[in-house]
C-alpha positions as semicolon CSV with decimal commas, in nm:
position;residue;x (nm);y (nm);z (nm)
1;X;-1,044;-4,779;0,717
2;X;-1,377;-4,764;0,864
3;X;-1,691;-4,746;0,590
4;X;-1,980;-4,481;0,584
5;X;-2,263;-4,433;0,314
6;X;-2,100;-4,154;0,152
7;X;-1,754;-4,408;0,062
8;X;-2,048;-4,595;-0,159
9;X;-2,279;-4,522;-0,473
10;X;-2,662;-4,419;-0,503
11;X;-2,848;-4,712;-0,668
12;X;-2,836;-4,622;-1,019
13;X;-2,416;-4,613;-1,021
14;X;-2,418;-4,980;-0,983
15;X;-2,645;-5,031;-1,295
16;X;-2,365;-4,960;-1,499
17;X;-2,078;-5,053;-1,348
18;X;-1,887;-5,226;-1,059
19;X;-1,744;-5,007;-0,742
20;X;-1,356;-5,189;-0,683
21;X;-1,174;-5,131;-0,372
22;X;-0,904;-5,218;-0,120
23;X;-0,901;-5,258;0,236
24;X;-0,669;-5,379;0,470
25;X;-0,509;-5,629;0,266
26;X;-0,855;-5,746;0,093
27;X;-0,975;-5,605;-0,254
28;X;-1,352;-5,614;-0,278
29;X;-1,589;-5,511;-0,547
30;X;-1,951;-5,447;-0,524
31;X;-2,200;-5,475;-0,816
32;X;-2,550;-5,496;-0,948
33;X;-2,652;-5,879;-1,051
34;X;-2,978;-6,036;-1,155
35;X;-3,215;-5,914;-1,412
36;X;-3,570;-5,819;-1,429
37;X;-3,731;-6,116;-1,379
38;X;-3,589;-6,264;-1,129
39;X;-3,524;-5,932;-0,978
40;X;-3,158;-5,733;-0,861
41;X;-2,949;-5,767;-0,537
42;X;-2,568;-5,662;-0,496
43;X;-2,311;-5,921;-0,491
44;X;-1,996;-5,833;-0,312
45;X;-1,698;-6,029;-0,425
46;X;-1,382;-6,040;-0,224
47;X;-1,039;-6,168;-0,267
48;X;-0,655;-6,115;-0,108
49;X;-0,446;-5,838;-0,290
50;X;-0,250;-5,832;-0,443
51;X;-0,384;-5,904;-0,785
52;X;-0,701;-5,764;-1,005
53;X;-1,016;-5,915;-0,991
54;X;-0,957;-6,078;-1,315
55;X;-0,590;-6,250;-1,244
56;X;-0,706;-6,414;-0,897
57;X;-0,845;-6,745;-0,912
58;X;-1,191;-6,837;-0,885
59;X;-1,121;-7,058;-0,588
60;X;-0,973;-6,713;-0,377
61;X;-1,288;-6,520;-0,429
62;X;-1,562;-6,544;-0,188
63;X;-1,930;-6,364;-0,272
64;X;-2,203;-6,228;-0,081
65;X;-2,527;-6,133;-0,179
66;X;-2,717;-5,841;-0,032
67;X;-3,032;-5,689;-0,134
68;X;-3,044;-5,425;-0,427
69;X;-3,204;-5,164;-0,206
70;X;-3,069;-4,838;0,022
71;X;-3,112;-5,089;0,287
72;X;-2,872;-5,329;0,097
73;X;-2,596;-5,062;0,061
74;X;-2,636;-5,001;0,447
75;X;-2,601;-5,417;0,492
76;X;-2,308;-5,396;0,259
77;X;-2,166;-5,120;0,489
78;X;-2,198;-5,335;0,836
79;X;-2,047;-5,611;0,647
80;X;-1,737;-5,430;0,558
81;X;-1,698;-5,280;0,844
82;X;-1,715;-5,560;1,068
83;X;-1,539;-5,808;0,865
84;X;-1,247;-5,580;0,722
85;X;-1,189;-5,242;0,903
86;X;-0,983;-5,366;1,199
87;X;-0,810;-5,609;0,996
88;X;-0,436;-5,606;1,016
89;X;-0,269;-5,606;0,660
């Protein structure tokens, strides 16, 4: 599976609530963190299928942080692309 914009949310979808998906073996899910004050950024979470984000361990999940901007979405995009498209799984 290879990423583009359109696969991901405008801005304001990740106010409410987390995008989940799976690729190649690796479920991810991408989300709003932070809070006014010490401003937003996305946090993409990742971790091996074959179990929901809340039955894998803590020690399985690996996060990234990206900025909570269009820009951000488009890092986010790169990122998934070159770390899971060609992945065999």
């Amino acid at each position: 599976m290879i990423f583009a914009r359109k696969d991901l949310f405008t801005l304001n979808y990740y106010k409410k609530q987390p995008y989940t998906a799976s690729c190649s073996g690796t479920r991810i899910r991408l989300k709003r963190e932070g809070d006014e004050e010490q401003g937003y950024w996305l946090e993409l979470i990742t971790w091996p299928e074959p179990f929901a984000f809340d039955k894998t361990p803590e020690e399985q999940k690996t996060s990234y942080r990206f900025d909570y901007s269009e820009e951000g979405i488009c890092a986010v995009i790169d990122w998934l692309n070159e770390n899971l498209a060609g992945k065999k799984g």
